Amino acid sequence: MPTTQPIPARRPARRVPPAKPPRRQAPAPVEYPESDGKPMAETPIHWHATVDFTHPLMDRYAARRDAYVGSDMLMYWEEGNIDKRISPDVFVAFGPAREPERRVWKVWEEGLAADFVLEVTSRSTRRRDEGFKAQLYQRLGVTEYWQFDPTEDYLHPNLKGRRLGPEGAYEAIPLERRSGVLSGWSEVLGLELRPEGHALRLFDPALGEFLPTSGEKSGIIGLQAQTIGAVEAERDAVRAKLDEAEAARRAAEARIAELERRLAEADE
């Protein structure tokens, strides 16, 4: 009788684990350049006009933590795209914290582009200031967009303002001329903008005075220092005279005491 050979047990097929999906690499952080390599201003006249407009605003809002004043800073309005940028000559934004200081302005992080923008314009920047920038600032919701032409290359008068209307489009801000002085009212700043020579001054009607420029502020500080110095010198002179009078009084009292002592001895 033939011997039946045992049938070897079948091993289960080895299961191959499914291939792991490739890891997604985190996108490299985008470096947003801090400079576009272009000069800050067309001429020294334009540079001074920009600086003398910026510093008074910085002083005015120095105590406000929710007001930021920027100048010649690159502003990026589309995250991840370093080509979507612009550099306003002066801008003011209400809402974002004043500190810490920024290297660039990122609209998606700050929550807005700006409330107020001034471009110190010139013949070479005219087309961009009148066209591309006006359209961009309107699209970004900048409430007021102003242009100042310090050398009157093409703007006559040399101040021009636009304000967003109810439909979200820019409308011209009317200018006034009183006693030969041109001015435009900024609702955003609550100040008048008045051209004065090559400068654009900020006038506060509530106080009835101009916001001082950095040069004027230095002069005021210098005058205050001189006044304080003069008052301190006069105070020191008065103190010296009082000290002399006190010393003379004490000497007189000592002399009287000595004379009284001698009289007492003589009576004895």
C-alpha positions as semicolon CSV with decimal commas, in nm:
position;residue;x (nm);y (nm);z (nm)
1;M;0,000;0,000;0,000
2;P;0,165;0,320;-0,104
3;T;0,254;0,563;0,169
4;T;0,076;0,896;0,145
5;Q;0,319;1,183;0,170
6;P;0,200;1,477;0,380
7;I;0,119;1,787;0,183
8;P;0,337;2,073;0,303
9;A;0,145;2,362;0,449
10;R;0,123;2,668;0,225
11;R;0,282;2,975;0,366
12;P;0,074;3,287;0,337
13;A;0,200;3,525;0,076
14;R;0,417;3,800;0,219
15;R;0,229;4,125;0,224
16;V;0,423;4,419;0,089
17;P;0,340;4,742;0,277
18;P;0,198;5,013;0,056
19;A;0,443;5,270;-0,060
20;K;0,447;5,582;0,152
21;P;0,347;5,894;-0,029
22;P;0,640;6,127;-0,087
23;R;0,686;6,385;0,182
24;R;0,583;6,730;0,089
25;Q;0,864;6,967;0,150
26;A;0,768;7,289;0,322
27;P;0,809;7,579;0,084
28;A;1,120;7,781;0,144
29;P;1,049;8,107;0,324
30;V;1,027;8,401;0,089
31;E;1,285;8,672;0,136
32;Y;1,133;9,012;0,076
33;P;1,406;9,258;-0,033
34;E;1,432;9,577;0,170
35;S;1,559;9,789;-0,117
36;D;1,477;9,815;-0,484
37;G;1,812;9,973;-0,566
38;K;1,652;10,300;-0,673
39;P;1,742;10,639;-0,523
40;M;1,509;10,765;-0,252
41;A;1,433;11,092;-0,427
42;E;1,466;11,258;-0,766
43;T;1,669;11,555;-0,637
44;P;1,779;11,700;-0,300
45;I;1,473;11,926;-0,325
46;H;1,246;11,621;-0,341
47;W;1,440;11,451;-0,061
48;H;1,404;11,750;0,172
49;A;1,034;11,779;0,089
50;T;0,987;11,412;0,184
51;V;1,185;11,435;0,508
52;D;1,027;11,764;0,618
53;F;0,681;11,613;0,568
54;T;0,760;11,283;0,739
55;H;0,921;11,398;1,064
56;P;0,633;11,622;1,181
57;L;0,395;11,328;1,134
58;M;0,625;11,099;1,332
59;D;0,632;11,355;1,613
60;R;0,255;11,402;1,599
61;Y;0,182;11,031;1,639
62;A;0,478;10,943;1,862
63;A;0,248;10,878;2,158
64;R;0,001;10,664;1,961
65;R;0,074;10,293;1,962
66;D;-0,175;10,229;1,682
67;A;-0,032;10,470;1,426
68;Y;0,257;10,394;1,194
69;V;0,435;10,651;0,977
70;G;0,659;10,512;0,704
71;S;0,880;10,667;0,440
72;D;1,053;10,513;0,140
73;M;0,970;10,164;0,269
74;L;0,896;9,877;0,032
75;M;0,532;9,775;0,059
76;Y;0,439;9,423;-0,056
77;W;0,072;9,357;-0,125
78;E;0,072;8,992;-0,242
79;E;0,215;8,722;-0,018
80;G;0,490;8,519;-0,178
81;N;0,534;8,752;-0,475
82;I;0,833;8,983;-0,438
83;D;0,743;9,163;-0,760
84;K;0,418;9,296;-0,618
85;R;0,569;9,589;-0,434
86;I;0,570;9,965;-0,422
87;S;0,757;10,227;-0,221
88;P;0,540;10,523;-0,111
89;D;0,735;10,838;-0,030
90;V;0,527;10,884;0,287
91;F;0,242;10,677;0,428
92;V;0,037;10,667;0,747
93;A;-0,153;10,362;0,869
94;F;-0,390;10,364;1,166
95;G;-0,451;10,034;1,343
96;P;-0,123;9,845;1,309
97;A;0,106;9,869;1,612
98;R;0,382;10,128;1,592
99;E;0,631;9,884;1,745
100;P;0,833;9,690;1,656
101;E;0,993;9,870;1,365
102;R;0,954;9,699;1,028
103;R;1,206;9,640;0,752
104;V;0,932;9,610;0,491
105;W;0,553;9,653;0,498
106;K;0,350;9,338;0,429
107;V;-0,014;9,422;0,364
108;W;-0,145;9,072;0,449
109;E;0,024;9,086;0,792
110;E;-0,067;9,446;0,878
111;G;-0,428;9,416;0,767
112;L;-0,414;9,718;0,536
113;A;-0,186;9,906;0,302
114;A;-0,228;10,259;0,439
115;D;-0,484;10,525;0,517
116;F;-0,281;10,814;0,375
117;V;-0,013;10,824;0,105
118;L;0,192;11,115;-0,028
119;E;0,408;11,091;-0,337
120;V;0,660;11,372;-0,390
121;T;0,621;11,366;-0,764
122;S;0,832;11,487;-1,055
123;R;0,833;11,490;-1,433
124;S;1,014;11,155;-1,448
125;T;0,763;10,983;-1,215
126;R;0,454;11,155;-1,352
127;R;0,313;10,871;-1,559
128;R;0,358;10,615;-1,282
129;D;0,222;10,847;-1,011
130;E;-0,081;10,947;-1,217
131;G;-0,154;10,600;-1,355
132;F;-0,024;10,285;-1,192
133;K;0,007;10,418;-0,836
134;A;-0,332;10,588;-0,835
135;Q;-0,499;10,269;-0,958
136;L;-0,306;10,050;-0,713
137;Y;-0,371;10,268;-0,408
138;Q;-0,738;10,278;-0,499
139;R;-0,748;9,898;-0,530
140;L;-0,566;9,856;-0,198
141;G;-0,815;10,083;-0,025
142;V;-0,585;10,374;0,058
143;T;-0,832;10,638;0,175
144;E;-0,632;10,941;0,060
145;Y;-0,367;10,969;-0,208
146;W;-0,182;11,300;-0,243
147;Q;0,081;11,426;-0,487
148;F;0,313;11,720;-0,429
149;D;0,534;11,861;-0,703
150;P;0,796;12,077;-0,522
151;T;0,956;12,205;-0,842
152;E;0,623;12,243;-1,028
153;D;0,746;12,031;-1,316
154;Y;0,395;11,942;-1,426
155;L;0,140;11,992;-1,148
156;H;-0,025;12,333;-1,154
157;P;-0,111;12,396;-0,876
158;N;0,160;12,177;-0,732
159;L;-0,069;11,991;-0,489
160;K;-0,324;11,727;-0,582
161;G;-0,537;11,503;-0,363
162;R;-0,775;11,211;-0,413
163;R;-1,011;11,051;-0,162
164;L;-1,206;10,727;-0,186
165;G;-1,572;10,793;-0,257
166;P;-1,878;10,586;-0,156
167;E;-1,832;10,361;-0,460
168;G;-1,469;10,288;-0,376
169;A;-1,330;10,507;-0,654
170;Y;-1,104;10,808;-0,609
171;E;-1,261;11,152;-0,618
172;A;-1,067;11,477;-0,639
173;I;-1,014;11,663;-0,312
174;P;-1,099;12,031;-0,365
175;L;-0,822;12,280;-0,292
176;E;-0,873;12,627;-0,151
177;R;-0,675;12,945;-0,191
178;R;-0,715;13,204;0,082
179;S;-0,510;13,525;0,074
180;G;-0,290;13,364;-0,189
181;V;-0,224;13,055;0,027
182;L;-0,311;12,720;-0,131
183;S;-0,432;12,444;0,100
184;G;-0,598;12,105;0,091
185;W;-0,782;11,942;0,380
186;S;-0,691;11,587;0,483
187;E;-0,980;11,418;0,660
188;V;-0,753;11,128;0,749
189;L;-0,494;11,342;0,928
190;G;-0,723;11,622;1,044
191;L;-0,467;11,867;0,906
192;E;-0,428;12,113;0,622
193;L;-0,161;12,052;0,359
194;R;-0,006;12,382;0,249
195;P;0,269;12,419;-0,014
196;E;0,533;12,665;0,100
197;G;0,815;12,707;-0,149
198;H;0,970;12,365;-0,208
199;A;0,811;12,228;0,110
200;L;0,469;12,088;0,192
201;R;0,371;12,204;0,541
202;L;0,117;12,056;0,778
203;F;-0,108;12,308;0,951
204;D;-0,318;12,224;1,256
205;P;-0,626;12,452;1,254
206;A;-0,719;12,343;1,608
207;L;-0,394;12,493;1,740
208;G;-0,362;12,759;1,473
209;E;-0,002;12,664;1,396
210;F;0,218;12,455;1,169
211;L;0,365;12,127;1,281
212;P;0,737;12,204;1,322
213;T;0,986;12,043;1,087
214;S;1,292;11,869;1,228
215;G;1,500;12,183;1,162
216;E;1,249;12,407;1,334
217;K;1,222;12,164;1,622
218;S;1,600;12,171;1,664
219;G;1,586;12,551;1,665
220;I;1,309;12,547;1,926
221;I;1,504;12,303;2,140
222;G;1,816;12,518;2,102
223;L;1,624;12,832;2,201
224;Q;1,473;12,649;2,497
225;A;1,820;12,536;2,602
226;Q;1,947;12,895;2,578
227;T;1,652;13,020;2,781
228;I;1,702;12,753;3,044
229;G;2,073;12,833;3,056
230;A;2,002;13,203;3,103
231;V;1,748;13,135;3,378
232;E;1,987;12,899;3,555
233;A;2,268;13,156;3,533
234;E;2,040;13,426;3,682
235;R;1,931;13,185;3,954
236;D;2,292;13,107;4,042
237;A;2,374;13,480;4,056
238;V;2,083;13,547;4,291
239;R;2,185;13,253;4,507
240;A;2,539;13,389;4,523
241;K;2,410;13,730;4,635
242;L;2,188;13,566;4,895
243;D;2,485;13,366;5,022
244;E;2,689;13,685;5,045
245;A;2,406;13,858;5,233
246;E;2,376;13,561;5,467
247;A;2,747;13,564;5,534
248;A;2,735;13,940;5,603
249;R;2,440;13,892;5,841
250;R;2,621;13,623;6,034
251;A;2,934;13,841;6,056
252;A;2,725;14,132;6,185
253;E;2,558;13,913;6,445
254;A;2,898;13,787;6,558
255;R;3,028;14,145;6,585
256;I;2,723;14,250;6,789
257;A;2,768;13,952;7,017
258;E;3,134;14,045;7,069
259;L;3,046;14,406;7,151
260;E;2,778;14,296;7,396
261;R;3,030;14,067;7,565
262;R;3,274;14,354;7,607
263;L;3,005;14,582;7,752
264;A;2,913;14,315;8,000
265;E;3,277;14,283;8,109
266;A;3,304;14,661;8,143
267;D;2,997;14,675;8,370
268;E;3,153;14,423;8,601
